[in-house]
Protein backbone atom coordinates (compact mmCIF):
# COMPACT_ATOMS: atom_id res chain seq x y z
CA PRO A 1 135.20 90.47 131.89
CA SER A 2 135.80 92.23 128.68
CA ARG A 3 137.48 90.34 126.07
CA LEU A 4 140.17 91.85 123.84
CA LYS A 5 139.12 91.37 120.13
CA THR A 6 141.94 90.72 117.48
CA ALA A 7 141.91 90.20 113.97
CA LEU A 8 141.92 86.45 114.47
CA SER A 9 138.75 86.65 116.02
CA LEU A 10 137.05 88.58 113.11
CA GLY A 11 136.08 85.73 111.06
CA TYR A 12 134.25 84.07 114.01
CA ASP A 13 132.10 87.02 114.87
CA ILE A 14 131.32 87.78 111.04
CA GLY A 15 130.29 83.95 110.87
CA ASN A 16 128.26 84.36 113.86
CA TRP A 17 126.25 87.60 112.42
CA ILE A 18 125.66 85.63 109.27
CA ALA A 19 124.27 82.67 111.04
CA SER A 20 121.89 85.00 113.09
CA GLN A 21 120.90 86.83 109.93
CA ARG A 22 119.85 83.44 108.36
CA ARG A 23 118.08 82.30 111.25
CA SER A 24 116.18 85.56 111.14
CA LEU A 25 115.14 85.30 107.47
CA HIS A 26 113.40 81.87 108.47
CA SER A 27 111.28 83.36 111.03
CA PHE A 28 109.09 85.57 109.28
CA ASP A 29 105.57 84.57 107.50
CA ALA A 30 106.39 86.93 104.39
CA HIS A 31 108.93 88.87 103.00
CA ILE A 32 108.24 92.01 100.99
CA VAL A 33 110.59 92.95 98.28
CA LEU A 34 110.89 95.66 95.98
CA SER A 35 112.40 93.70 92.81
CA ARG A 36 112.79 90.19 91.41
CA ALA A 37 116.31 90.35 92.04
CA SER A 38 115.73 90.72 95.86
CA VAL A 39 113.66 87.47 95.45
CA GLU A 40 116.71 85.72 93.83
CA VAL A 41 118.83 86.95 97.07
CA LEU A 42 116.72 85.53 99.60
CA THR A 43 115.95 82.42 97.75
CA ARG A 44 119.70 81.76 97.78
CA TYR A 45 119.86 82.10 101.53
CA GLY A 46 117.27 79.53 101.73
CA VAL A 47 113.89 81.52 102.08
CA ASP A 48 110.89 79.74 100.64
CA SER A 49 109.93 81.79 97.20
CA ARG A 50 106.31 81.25 98.37
CA ARG A 51 106.70 83.75 101.23
CA ILE A 52 108.26 86.29 99.26
CA GLN A 53 106.17 89.01 97.74
CA VAL A 54 107.25 91.66 95.17
CA SER A 55 106.05 94.95 95.85
CA ARG A 56 107.29 97.53 93.61
CA LEU A 57 107.69 101.14 94.31
CA GLY A 58 105.10 103.75 93.50
CA THR A 59 105.29 107.62 93.39
CA HIS A 60 103.97 110.01 95.91
CA HIS A 61 103.83 112.84 93.22
CA LEU A 62 100.32 113.42 92.94
CA SER A 63 99.76 113.57 88.73
CA PRO A 64 101.54 112.05 85.56
CA ARG A 65 103.13 114.83 83.66
CA LYS A 66 104.20 114.49 80.06
CA ARG A 67 105.98 117.49 78.65
CA ALA A 68 104.94 117.86 74.99
CA TRP A 69 108.06 116.82 73.06
CA THR A 70 108.77 118.24 69.51
CA SER A 71 110.48 116.00 67.05
CA TRP A 72 113.56 116.96 66.09
CA GLY A 73 113.41 116.86 62.25
CA ALA A 74 116.40 117.17 59.64
CA ALA A 75 116.43 120.64 60.02
CA GLN A 76 116.24 120.72 63.79
CA VAL A 77 118.93 118.39 64.68
CA ASN A 78 121.51 120.91 65.54
CA ALA A 79 118.92 123.46 66.99
CA ARG A 80 119.76 122.31 70.71
CA PRO A 81 121.63 119.84 72.56
CA MET A 82 120.66 116.40 73.82
CA ARG A 83 119.64 117.14 77.37
CA VAL A 84 120.31 114.46 79.89
CA ILE A 85 119.81 114.84 83.75
CA PHE A 86 121.27 112.80 86.69
CA VAL A 87 119.38 113.10 90.09
CA GLY A 88 121.20 111.55 92.90
CA ARG A 89 124.21 111.76 95.58
CA LEU A 90 127.48 112.64 93.96
CA GLU A 91 129.00 109.46 94.92
CA PHE A 92 131.00 106.79 92.93
CA VAL A 93 128.67 103.94 93.70
CA LYS A 94 125.77 106.03 92.01
CA GLY A 95 128.14 106.47 88.75
CA VAL A 96 127.95 110.03 88.37
CA ALA A 97 131.65 110.10 88.13
CA LEU A 98 131.55 107.46 85.40
CA LEU A 99 128.55 109.48 83.50
CA ALA A 100 130.47 112.88 83.82
CA ASP A 101 133.57 110.97 82.12
CA ALA A 102 131.63 109.87 79.44
CA ALA A 103 129.88 113.11 78.73
CA SER A 104 132.89 114.92 78.72
CA GLN A 105 133.94 113.70 75.31
CA PHE A 106 131.15 115.89 73.69
CA SER A 107 130.74 119.47 73.29
CA ALA A 108 128.20 121.77 74.64
CA ALA A 109 126.69 121.87 71.50
CA GLU A 110 126.11 118.13 71.19
CA LEU A 111 125.05 117.48 74.96
CA GLN A 112 123.57 119.42 77.98
CA LEU A 113 124.24 117.24 81.26
CA ASP A 114 122.58 118.61 84.34
CA ILE A 115 123.78 117.01 87.46
CA TYR A 116 121.74 117.55 90.40
CA GLY A 117 122.36 115.96 94.04
CA PRO A 118 124.39 116.64 97.26
CA PRO A 119 128.26 116.39 97.51
CA GLY A 120 129.56 113.06 98.06
CA ASP A 121 132.86 111.24 97.64
CA ALA A 122 132.59 111.80 93.84
CA HIS A 123 131.87 115.50 93.97
CA ALA A 124 135.54 116.67 93.25
CA THR A 125 135.96 114.21 89.90
CA VAL A 126 132.64 115.44 88.78
CA GLU A 127 133.49 119.13 89.12
CA SER A 128 137.03 118.53 87.51
CA PHE A 129 135.29 117.30 84.61
CA ALA A 130 132.42 120.20 84.47
CA ALA A 131 135.46 122.60 84.79
CA LYS A 132 136.83 121.73 81.48
CA PRO A 133 136.61 124.35 78.77
CA GLY A 134 133.47 124.03 76.48
CA SER A 135 132.34 121.09 78.99
CA PRO A 136 128.75 120.15 78.56
CA ILE A 137 128.28 119.42 82.23
CA ARG A 138 126.66 121.48 84.85
CA THR A 139 126.73 120.56 88.38
CA LEU A 140 123.51 122.15 89.93
CA GLY A 141 123.38 121.13 93.66
CA PRO A 142 120.49 119.49 95.56
CA LEU A 143 116.96 119.43 94.01
CA ALA A 144 114.02 119.82 95.78
CA ASP A 145 111.62 117.37 95.89
CA GLY A 146 108.93 119.38 94.68
CA ASP A 147 110.87 120.30 91.50
CA VAL A 148 112.44 116.73 90.60
CA LEU A 149 109.57 115.76 87.92
CA GLU A 150 109.29 119.32 86.36
CA ARG A 151 113.23 119.00 85.89
CA MET A 152 113.40 115.73 84.45
CA SER A 153 110.36 116.32 82.27
CA GLU A 154 112.35 119.11 80.45
CA SER A 155 115.06 116.76 79.74
CA ASP A 156 115.41 114.04 77.03
CA PHE A 157 116.59 111.21 78.98
CA VAL A 158 117.33 110.63 82.72
CA ALA A 159 120.35 109.01 83.48
CA ILE A 160 120.73 106.23 86.17
CA PRO A 161 124.17 104.83 86.11
CA SER A 162 124.32 103.13 89.28
CA GLN A 163 127.22 100.59 89.74
CA PHE A 164 125.53 98.42 92.40
CA PHE A 165 122.37 96.82 93.32
CA GLU A 166 119.73 98.98 93.27
CA THR A 167 116.66 97.95 95.64
CA GLY A 168 114.16 100.27 94.17
CA PRO A 169 115.24 102.60 92.40
CA PHE A 170 113.12 105.17 93.26
CA THR A 171 114.89 107.61 90.63
CA ALA A 172 113.47 105.08 87.65
CA VAL A 173 110.27 105.49 89.49
CA GLU A 174 110.38 109.42 89.08
CA ALA A 175 111.71 109.72 85.49
CA LEU A 176 108.70 107.18 84.14
CA GLN A 177 106.28 109.50 86.36
CA ALA A 178 107.57 112.41 84.54
CA GLY A 179 107.30 110.60 81.20
CA THR A 180 111.22 110.68 80.26
CA PRO A 181 112.94 107.70 79.03
CA ILE A 182 116.09 106.29 80.98
CA LEU A 183 119.66 105.54 80.19
CA GLY A 184 120.20 103.17 83.12
CA SER A 185 122.95 100.68 84.02
CA ASN A 186 121.99 97.13 83.31
CA ALA A 187 122.30 96.30 86.91
CA PRO A 188 119.81 94.16 89.10
CA SER A 189 116.49 95.85 89.66
CA LEU A 190 117.04 98.64 87.42
CA ASN A 191 117.05 96.46 84.47
CA GLU A 192 113.49 95.38 85.62
CA PHE A 193 112.29 99.19 85.13
CA VAL A 194 114.26 99.93 81.79
CA VAL A 195 112.81 97.69 78.91
CA ASP A 196 115.57 98.22 76.66
CA GLY A 197 114.64 100.18 73.34
CA GLN A 198 110.93 100.82 74.81
CA ASN A 199 111.24 103.01 77.56
CA GLY A 200 114.93 103.53 77.67
CA TRP A 201 118.36 101.92 76.84
CA LEU A 202 120.52 99.77 79.01
CA VAL A 203 124.29 100.40 79.05
CA GLU A 204 127.09 98.21 80.67
CA ARG A 205 127.40 99.70 83.79
CA SER A 206 131.06 99.99 84.55
CA ASN A 207 132.33 100.64 81.12
CA VAL A 208 132.74 104.29 80.40
CA LYS A 209 133.12 103.67 76.51
CA ALA A 210 129.60 101.97 76.66
CA TRP A 211 128.06 105.18 78.21
CA ARG A 212 130.12 107.28 75.83
CA ASP A 213 128.49 105.07 72.67
CA ALA A 214 125.00 105.36 74.75
CA LEU A 215 124.95 109.17 74.77
CA ARG A 216 126.48 109.24 71.09
CA ARG A 217 123.54 107.22 70.18
CA ALA A 218 121.06 109.68 71.99
CA ILE A 219 122.55 112.45 70.09
CA ASP A 220 122.78 110.92 66.70
CA GLN A 221 118.97 109.75 66.94
CA PRO A 222 117.21 112.33 68.69
CA ASP A 223 113.94 111.41 67.44
CA ARG A 224 114.14 108.10 69.67
CA ALA A 225 113.79 110.22 72.60
CA GLY A 226 110.40 111.43 71.53
CA GLN A 227 109.50 108.03 70.45
CA MET A 228 110.10 106.26 73.91
CA ARG A 229 108.42 109.33 76.01
CA GLN A 230 105.19 109.22 74.10
CA SER A 231 104.98 105.00 74.53
CA LEU A 232 106.34 104.72 77.96
CA ALA A 233 103.98 103.62 81.02
CA TYR A 234 103.47 105.61 84.14
CA PRO A 235 104.23 103.74 87.51
CA ARG A 236 101.61 102.92 90.04
CA SER A 237 100.66 105.35 93.06
CA MET A 238 101.72 105.31 96.50
CA GLN A 239 97.92 104.43 96.86
CA ASP A 240 98.25 101.15 94.76
CA VAL A 241 101.20 100.34 97.09
CA ALA A 242 99.23 100.94 100.21
CA ASN A 243 96.27 98.76 98.83
CA GLU A 244 98.43 96.07 97.98
CA MET A 245 100.37 96.00 101.55
CA LEU A 246 96.66 95.81 103.07
CA SER A 247 95.78 92.89 101.03
CA ILE A 248 99.22 91.11 101.87
CA TYR A 249 98.65 91.62 105.78
CA GLU A 250 94.88 90.73 105.23
CA ARG A 251 95.99 87.35 103.65
CA ILE A 252 98.72 86.58 105.99
CA THR A 253 96.42 87.65 109.02
CA ASN A 254 93.69 85.11 107.76
CA ALA A 255 96.02 82.21 107.25
CA GLN A 256 97.40 82.49 110.66
CA ALA A 257 93.76 82.74 112.11
CA GLY A 258 92.89 79.50 110.02
């Protein structure tokens, strides 16, 4: 017979689900994760760290692209605004509303923030900032996969203001493949891609003022974007990922056979 569920049984059901997830974690010969932060999560659940392998994302884009970047000399500092791009869903967890809030404090002569992505729960908030007179924000809708690197390579920074744990994040891989430094949240996984001051700047993730200060620094030190662009390293390819996966499977299979 069917059993009537009440709020009183919810804790019991959740506890059973958590216990089953813990049991399943211990049933695998290996766990392949995308970041060191994921390793820490699994080890907290009791998974043997020797069974965990970090395999970072690669890019499916075929060739690196670094757009020539002209240094802003003293005579060029007011020639154009600092160009920042956001690519992702327009959702609060992606931090796009916080980014728009921070950017709305600047003029269009100082900053150009291009926001690409499908609508989400933060869409109306972002649009309200973009609609203000003189706003530096442009909402441009979804971006085709084949155009992502091109738009990123035309920008000075790729903004990744995520407000939660990023497992990849693939946007960071694309930014580095485009040869463009990152303004990223100091959040798990993402802060493994961004080496502060080398290939971008890390920003306190939930602090609007911190993001406003980061944009101000980018505007006031435009030469830093060019310097970081020239020194950043490309991510690996999907072929590299495939080769690593093959070696992991071979190692596990050989160990079981032995």
